[in-house]
Amino acid sequence: MQAIINILNSLVGFVLAVLIVVAAAAIVGYNAIRVQKSTATTFYTIDSQSLKKKDFNNHQAFQTIKE
């Protein structure tokens, strides 16, 4: 009887771990799709004249196009 309880306990733990991993993957996937959708609909222009190699101010060259 104890062996059956141990097997059931192991199976319940395995199913719980799988459900947690699947839920985490679903949440991360949903957020990735949401971020991709918002980024894909935002258009940018690049001021290539102000870009320099290894410069921390390069982020200022990307400007959002406002409609």
PDB file of N, CA and C in Angstrom:
ATOM      1  N   MET A   1       0.810  -1.196   0.000  1.00  0.00           N
ATOM      2  CA  MET A   1       0.000   0.000   0.000  1.00  0.00           C
ATOM      3  C   MET A   1       0.860   1.270   0.000  1.00  0.00           C
ATOM      4  N   GLN A   2       1.938   1.225   0.747  1.00  0.00           N
ATOM      5  CA  GLN A   2       2.834   2.384   0.813  1.00  0.00           C
ATOM      6  C   GLN A   2       3.469   2.664  -0.549  1.00  0.00           C
ATOM      7  N   ALA A   3       3.747   1.620  -1.310  1.00  0.00           N
ATOM      8  CA  ALA A   3       4.342   1.798  -2.634  1.00  0.00           C
ATOM      9  C   ALA A   3       3.381   2.505  -3.577  1.00  0.00           C
ATOM     10  N   ILE A   4       2.105   2.176  -3.483  1.00  0.00           N
ATOM     11  CA  ILE A   4       1.101   2.826  -4.328  1.00  0.00           C
ATOM     12  C   ILE A   4       0.993   4.306  -3.972  1.00  0.00           C
ATOM     13  N   ILE A   5       1.016   4.629  -2.697  1.00  0.00           N
ATOM     14  CA  ILE A   5       0.945   6.021  -2.253  1.00  0.00           C
ATOM     15  C   ILE A   5       2.172   6.795  -2.722  1.00  0.00           C
ATOM     16  N   ASN A   6       3.344   6.169  -2.671  1.00  0.00           N
ATOM     17  CA  ASN A   6       4.570   6.822  -3.136  1.00  0.00           C
ATOM     18  C   ASN A   6       4.521   7.089  -4.642  1.00  0.00           C
ATOM     19  N   ILE A   7       4.008   6.129  -5.400  1.00  0.00           N
ATOM     20  CA  ILE A   7       3.897   6.306  -6.850  1.00  0.00           C
ATOM     21  C   ILE A   7       2.909   7.423  -7.173  1.00  0.00           C
ATOM     22  N   LEU A   8       1.757   7.425  -6.499  1.00  0.00           N
ATOM     23  CA  LEU A   8       0.769   8.483  -6.734  1.00  0.00           C
ATOM     24  C   LEU A   8       1.319   9.854  -6.337  1.00  0.00           C
ATOM     25  N   ASN A   9       2.068   9.903  -5.246  1.00  0.00           N
ATOM     26  CA  ASN A   9       2.670  11.144  -4.805  1.00  0.00           C
ATOM     27  C   ASN A   9       3.677  11.644  -5.841  1.00  0.00           C
ATOM     28  N   SER A  10       4.448  10.745  -6.396  1.00  0.00           N
ATOM     29  CA  SER A  10       5.417  11.113  -7.417  1.00  0.00           C
ATOM     30  C   SER A  10       4.718  11.605  -8.684  1.00  0.00           C
ATOM     31  N   LEU A  11       3.654  10.929  -9.100  1.00  0.00           N
ATOM     32  CA  LEU A  11       2.914  11.332 -10.297  1.00  0.00           C
ATOM     33  C   LEU A  11       2.250  12.694 -10.111  1.00  0.00           C
ATOM     34  N   VAL A  12       1.693  12.935  -8.931  1.00  0.00           N
ATOM     35  CA  VAL A  12       1.063  14.228  -8.669  1.00  0.00           C
ATOM     36  C   VAL A  12       2.117  15.329  -8.697  1.00  0.00           C
ATOM     37  N   GLY A  13       3.283  15.083  -8.127  1.00  0.00           N
ATOM     38  CA  GLY A  13       4.365  16.064  -8.158  1.00  0.00           C
ATOM     39  C   GLY A  13       4.843  16.326  -9.571  1.00  0.00           C
ATOM     40  N   PHE A  14       4.949  15.272 -10.370  1.00  0.00           N
ATOM     41  CA  PHE A  14       5.368  15.424 -11.770  1.00  0.00           C
ATOM     42  C   PHE A  14       4.348  16.238 -12.553  1.00  0.00           C
ATOM     43  N   VAL A  15       3.077  15.923 -12.417  1.00  0.00           N
ATOM     44  CA  VAL A  15       2.024  16.654 -13.129  1.00  0.00           C
ATOM     45  C   VAL A  15       2.005  18.110 -12.682  1.00  0.00           C
ATOM     46  N   LEU A  16       2.184  18.363 -11.411  1.00  0.00           N
ATOM     47  CA  LEU A  16       2.218  19.735 -10.905  1.00  0.00           C
ATOM     48  C   LEU A  16       3.402  20.504 -11.490  1.00  0.00           C
ATOM     49  N   ALA A  17       4.558  19.875 -11.550  1.00  0.00           N
ATOM     50  CA  ALA A  17       5.735  20.530 -12.125  1.00  0.00           C
ATOM     51  C   ALA A  17       5.531  20.824 -13.606  1.00  0.00           C
ATOM     52  N   VAL A  18       4.936  19.893 -14.334  1.00  0.00           N
ATOM     53  CA  VAL A  18       4.672  20.104 -15.756  1.00  0.00           C
ATOM     54  C   VAL A  18       3.686  21.245 -15.952  1.00  0.00           C
ATOM     55  N   LEU A  19       2.646  21.299 -15.142  1.00  0.00           N
ATOM     56  CA  LEU A  19       1.666  22.374 -15.258  1.00  0.00           C
ATOM     57  C   LEU A  19       2.285  23.740 -14.965  1.00  0.00           C
ATOM     58  N   ILE A  20       3.184  23.802 -13.995  1.00  0.00           N
ATOM     59  CA  ILE A  20       3.854  25.067 -13.682  1.00  0.00           C
ATOM     60  C   ILE A  20       4.725  25.509 -14.843  1.00  0.00           C
ATOM     61  N   VAL A  21       5.467  24.583 -15.437  1.00  0.00           N
ATOM     62  CA  VAL A  21       6.333  24.931 -16.571  1.00  0.00           C
ATOM     63  C   VAL A  21       5.494  25.361 -17.780  1.00  0.00           C
ATOM     64  N   VAL A  22       4.410  24.664 -18.054  1.00  0.00           N
ATOM     65  CA  VAL A  22       3.549  25.023 -19.186  1.00  0.00           C
ATOM     66  C   VAL A  22       2.898  26.381 -18.943  1.00  0.00           C
ATOM     67  N   ALA A  23       2.467  26.652 -17.724  1.00  0.00           N
ATOM     68  CA  ALA A  23       1.867  27.952 -17.410  1.00  0.00           C
ATOM     69  C   ALA A  23       2.893  29.069 -17.570  1.00  0.00           C
ATOM     70  N   ALA A  24       4.115  28.841 -17.117  1.00  0.00           N
ATOM     71  CA  ALA A  24       5.166  29.858 -17.261  1.00  0.00           C
ATOM     72  C   ALA A  24       5.466  30.104 -18.737  1.00  0.00           C
ATOM     73  N   ALA A  25       5.523  29.048 -19.532  1.00  0.00           N
ATOM     74  CA  ALA A  25       5.774  29.209 -20.968  1.00  0.00           C
ATOM     75  C   ALA A  25       4.631  29.954 -21.642  1.00  0.00           C
ATOM     76  N   ALA A  26       3.412  29.696 -21.236  1.00  0.00           N
ATOM     77  CA  ALA A  26       2.262  30.387 -21.820  1.00  0.00           C
ATOM     78  C   ALA A  26       2.280  31.869 -21.468  1.00  0.00           C
ATOM     79  N   ILE A  27       2.622  32.196 -20.238  1.00  0.00           N
ATOM     80  CA  ILE A  27       2.677  33.597 -19.816  1.00  0.00           C
ATOM     81  C   ILE A  27       3.785  34.341 -20.555  1.00  0.00           C
ATOM     82  N   VAL A  28       4.955  33.728 -20.634  1.00  0.00           N
ATOM     83  CA  VAL A  28       6.079  34.364 -21.332  1.00  0.00           C
ATOM     84  C   VAL A  28       5.766  34.499 -22.820  1.00  0.00           C
ATOM     85  N   GLY A  29       5.156  33.496 -23.408  1.00  0.00           N
ATOM     86  CA  GLY A  29       4.796  33.555 -24.823  1.00  0.00           C
ATOM     87  C   GLY A  29       3.765  34.629 -25.103  1.00  0.00           C
ATOM     88  N   TYR A  30       2.770  34.754 -24.234  1.00  0.00           N
ATOM     89  CA  TYR A  30       1.755  35.794 -24.402  1.00  0.00           C
ATOM     90  C   TYR A  30       2.388  37.183 -24.318  1.00  0.00           C
ATOM     91  N   ASN A  31       3.258  37.385 -23.334  1.00  0.00           N
ATOM     92  CA  ASN A  31       3.918  38.686 -23.206  1.00  0.00           C
ATOM     93  C   ASN A  31       4.827  38.975 -24.399  1.00  0.00           C
ATOM     94  N   ALA A  32       5.492  37.970 -24.919  1.00  0.00           N
ATOM     95  CA  ALA A  32       6.353  38.169 -26.090  1.00  0.00           C
ATOM     96  C   ALA A  32       5.538  38.577 -27.307  1.00  0.00           C
ATOM     97  N   ILE A  33       4.397  37.956 -27.505  1.00  0.00           N
ATOM     98  CA  ILE A  33       3.534  38.312 -28.627  1.00  0.00           C
ATOM     99  C   ILE A  33       2.992  39.721 -28.456  1.00  0.00           C
ATOM    100  N   ARG A  34       2.613  40.075 -27.226  1.00  0.00           N
ATOM    101  CA  ARG A  34       2.081  41.418 -26.961  1.00  0.00           C
ATOM    102  C   ARG A  34       3.135  42.492 -27.214  1.00  0.00           C
ATOM    103  N   VAL A  35       4.367  42.254 -26.763  1.00  0.00           N
ATOM    104  CA  VAL A  35       5.448  43.215 -26.982  1.00  0.00           C
ATOM    105  C   VAL A  35       5.792  43.305 -28.462  1.00  0.00           C
ATOM    106  N   GLN A  36       5.827  42.174 -29.147  1.00  0.00           N
ATOM    107  CA  GLN A  36       6.125  42.174 -30.577  1.00  0.00           C
ATOM    108  C   GLN A  36       5.060  42.940 -31.356  1.00  0.00           C
ATOM    109  N   LYS A  37       3.810  42.770 -30.968  1.00  0.00           N
ATOM    110  CA  LYS A  37       2.723  43.450 -31.669  1.00  0.00           C
ATOM    111  C   LYS A  37       2.824  44.967 -31.475  1.00  0.00           C
ATOM    112  N   SER A  38       3.138  45.415 -30.270  1.00  0.00           N
ATOM    113  CA  SER A  38       3.242  46.858 -30.037  1.00  0.00           C
ATOM    114  C   SER A  38       4.487  47.436 -30.694  1.00  0.00           C
ATOM    115  N   THR A  39       5.560  46.672 -30.755  1.00  0.00           N
ATOM    116  CA  THR A  39       6.785  47.149 -31.381  1.00  0.00           C
ATOM    117  C   THR A  39       6.659  47.152 -32.901  1.00  0.00           C
ATOM    118  N   ALA A  40       5.951  46.192 -33.441  1.00  0.00           N
ATOM    119  CA  ALA A  40       5.813  46.102 -34.897  1.00  0.00           C
ATOM    120  C   ALA A  40       4.962  47.230 -35.459  1.00  0.00           C
ATOM    121  N   THR A  41       4.113  47.819 -34.643  1.00  0.00           N
ATOM    122  CA  THR A  41       3.270  48.904 -35.124  1.00  0.00           C
ATOM    123  C   THR A  41       3.834  50.277 -34.794  1.00  0.00           C
ATOM    124  N   THR A  42       5.032  50.331 -34.195  1.00  0.00           N
ATOM    125  CA  THR A  42       5.700  51.593 -33.908  1.00  0.00           C
ATOM    126  C   THR A  42       6.851  51.741 -34.898  1.00  0.00           C
ATOM    127  N   PHE A  43       6.835  52.805 -35.664  1.00  0.00           N
ATOM    128  CA  PHE A  43       7.836  52.996 -36.701  1.00  0.00           C
ATOM    129  C   PHE A  43       8.876  54.008 -36.237  1.00  0.00           C
ATOM    130  N   TYR A  44      10.122  53.778 -36.631  1.00  0.00           N
ATOM    131  CA  TYR A  44      11.230  54.611 -36.199  1.00  0.00           C
ATOM    132  C   TYR A  44      11.998  55.131 -37.414  1.00  0.00           C
ATOM    133  N   THR A  45      12.662  56.244 -37.212  1.00  0.00           N
ATOM    134  CA  THR A  45      13.634  56.727 -38.187  1.00  0.00           C
ATOM    135  C   THR A  45      14.997  56.707 -37.518  1.00  0.00           C
ATOM    136  N   ILE A  46      16.037  56.558 -38.303  1.00  0.00           N
ATOM    137  CA  ILE A  46      17.395  56.514 -37.768  1.00  0.00           C
ATOM    138  C   ILE A  46      18.182  57.670 -38.365  1.00  0.00           C
ATOM    139  N   ASP A  47      18.729  58.488 -37.486  1.00  0.00           N
ATOM    140  CA  ASP A  47      19.609  59.569 -37.917  1.00  0.00           C
ATOM    141  C   ASP A  47      21.019  58.986 -37.997  1.00  0.00           C
ATOM    142  N   SER A  48      21.399  58.507 -39.182  1.00  0.00           N
ATOM    143  CA  SER A  48      22.678  57.807 -39.324  1.00  0.00           C
ATOM    144  C   SER A  48      23.881  58.738 -39.231  1.00  0.00           C
ATOM    145  N   GLN A  49      23.662  60.032 -39.355  1.00  0.00           N
ATOM    146  CA  GLN A  49      24.780  60.967 -39.260  1.00  0.00           C
ATOM    147  C   GLN A  49      25.283  61.103 -37.820  1.00  0.00           C
ATOM    148  N   SER A  50      24.413  60.873 -36.855  1.00  0.00           N
ATOM    149  CA  SER A  50      24.809  61.057 -35.463  1.00  0.00           C
ATOM    150  C   SER A  50      25.282  59.765 -34.798  1.00  0.00           C
ATOM    151  N   LEU A  51      25.290  58.642 -35.529  1.00  0.00           N
ATOM    152  CA  LEU A  51      25.742  57.383 -34.955  1.00  0.00           C
ATOM    153  C   LEU A  51      27.270  57.320 -34.918  1.00  0.00           C
ATOM    154  N   LYS A  52      27.788  56.839 -33.791  1.00  0.00           N
ATOM    155  CA  LYS A  52      29.225  56.638 -33.641  1.00  0.00           C
ATOM    156  C   LYS A  52      29.448  55.253 -33.052  1.00  0.00           C
ATOM    157  N   LYS A  53      30.600  54.690 -33.330  1.00  0.00           N
ATOM    158  CA  LYS A  53      30.893  53.371 -32.788  1.00  0.00           C
ATOM    159  C   LYS A  53      31.044  53.444 -31.272  1.00  0.00           C
ATOM    160  N   LYS A  54      30.445  52.496 -30.589  1.00  0.00           N
ATOM    161  CA  LYS A  54      30.555  52.344 -29.143  1.00  0.00           C
ATOM    162  C   LYS A  54      30.277  53.641 -28.391  1.00  0.00           C
ATOM    163  N   ASP A  55      29.161  54.276 -28.750  1.00  0.00           N
ATOM    164  CA  ASP A  55      28.771  55.507 -28.083  1.00  0.00           C
ATOM    165  C   ASP A  55      27.467  55.259 -27.324  1.00  0.00           C
ATOM    166  N   PHE A  56      27.420  55.703 -26.092  1.00  0.00           N
ATOM    167  CA  PHE A  56      26.220  55.485 -25.283  1.00  0.00           C
ATOM    168  C   PHE A  56      25.060  56.370 -25.714  1.00  0.00           C
ATOM    169  N   ASN A  57      25.303  57.374 -26.503  1.00  0.00           N
ATOM    170  CA  ASN A  57      24.243  58.264 -26.958  1.00  0.00           C
ATOM    171  C   ASN A  57      23.612  57.826 -28.271  1.00  0.00           C
ATOM    172  N   ASN A  58      23.924  56.636 -28.745  1.00  0.00           N
ATOM    173  CA  ASN A  58      23.357  56.151 -30.008  1.00  0.00           C
ATOM    174  C   ASN A  58      21.844  55.936 -29.919  1.00  0.00           C
ATOM    175  N   HIS A  59      21.323  55.740 -28.720  1.00  0.00           N
ATOM    176  CA  HIS A  59      19.878  55.547 -28.597  1.00  0.00           C
ATOM    177  C   HIS A  59      19.104  56.802 -29.005  1.00  0.00           C
ATOM    178  N   GLN A  60      19.750  57.952 -28.999  1.00  0.00           N
ATOM    179  CA  GLN A  60      19.075  59.179 -29.382  1.00  0.00           C
ATOM    180  C   GLN A  60      18.897  59.280 -30.904  1.00  0.00           C
ATOM    181  N   ALA A  61      19.594  58.449 -31.669  1.00  0.00           N
ATOM    182  CA  ALA A  61      19.463  58.473 -33.125  1.00  0.00           C
ATOM    183  C   ALA A  61      18.146  57.844 -33.576  1.00  0.00           C
ATOM    184  N   PHE A  62      17.541  57.015 -32.735  1.00  0.00           N
ATOM    185  CA  PHE A  62      16.277  56.363 -33.071  1.00  0.00           C
ATOM    186  C   PHE A  62      15.146  57.256 -32.600  1.00  0.00           C
ATOM    187  N   GLN A  63      14.322  57.704 -33.521  1.00  0.00           N
ATOM    188  CA  GLN A  63      13.217  58.581 -33.175  1.00  0.00           C
ATOM    189  C   GLN A  63      11.908  57.951 -33.635  1.00  0.00           C
ATOM    190  N   THR A  64      10.908  58.029 -32.781  1.00  0.00           N
ATOM    191  CA  THR A  64       9.604  57.479 -33.113  1.00  0.00           C
ATOM    192  C   THR A  64       8.892  58.394 -34.083  1.00  0.00           C
ATOM    193  N   ILE A  65       8.309  57.801 -35.118  1.00  0.00           N
ATOM    194  CA  ILE A  65       7.506  58.564 -36.078  1.00  0.00           C
ATOM    195  C   ILE A  65       6.101  58.683 -35.510  1.00  0.00           C
ATOM    196  N   LYS A  66       5.670  59.887 -35.274  1.00  0.00           N
ATOM    197  CA  LYS A  66       4.328  60.103 -34.743  1.00  0.00           C
ATOM    198  C   LYS A  66       3.396  60.468 -35.879  1.00  0.00           C
ATOM    199  N   GLU A  67       2.267  59.792 -35.923  1.00  0.00           N
ATOM    200  CA  GLU A  67       1.319  60.039 -37.017  1.00  0.00           C
ATOM    201  C   GLU A  67       0.305  61.072 -36.615  1.00  0.00           C
TER     202      GLU A  67
END
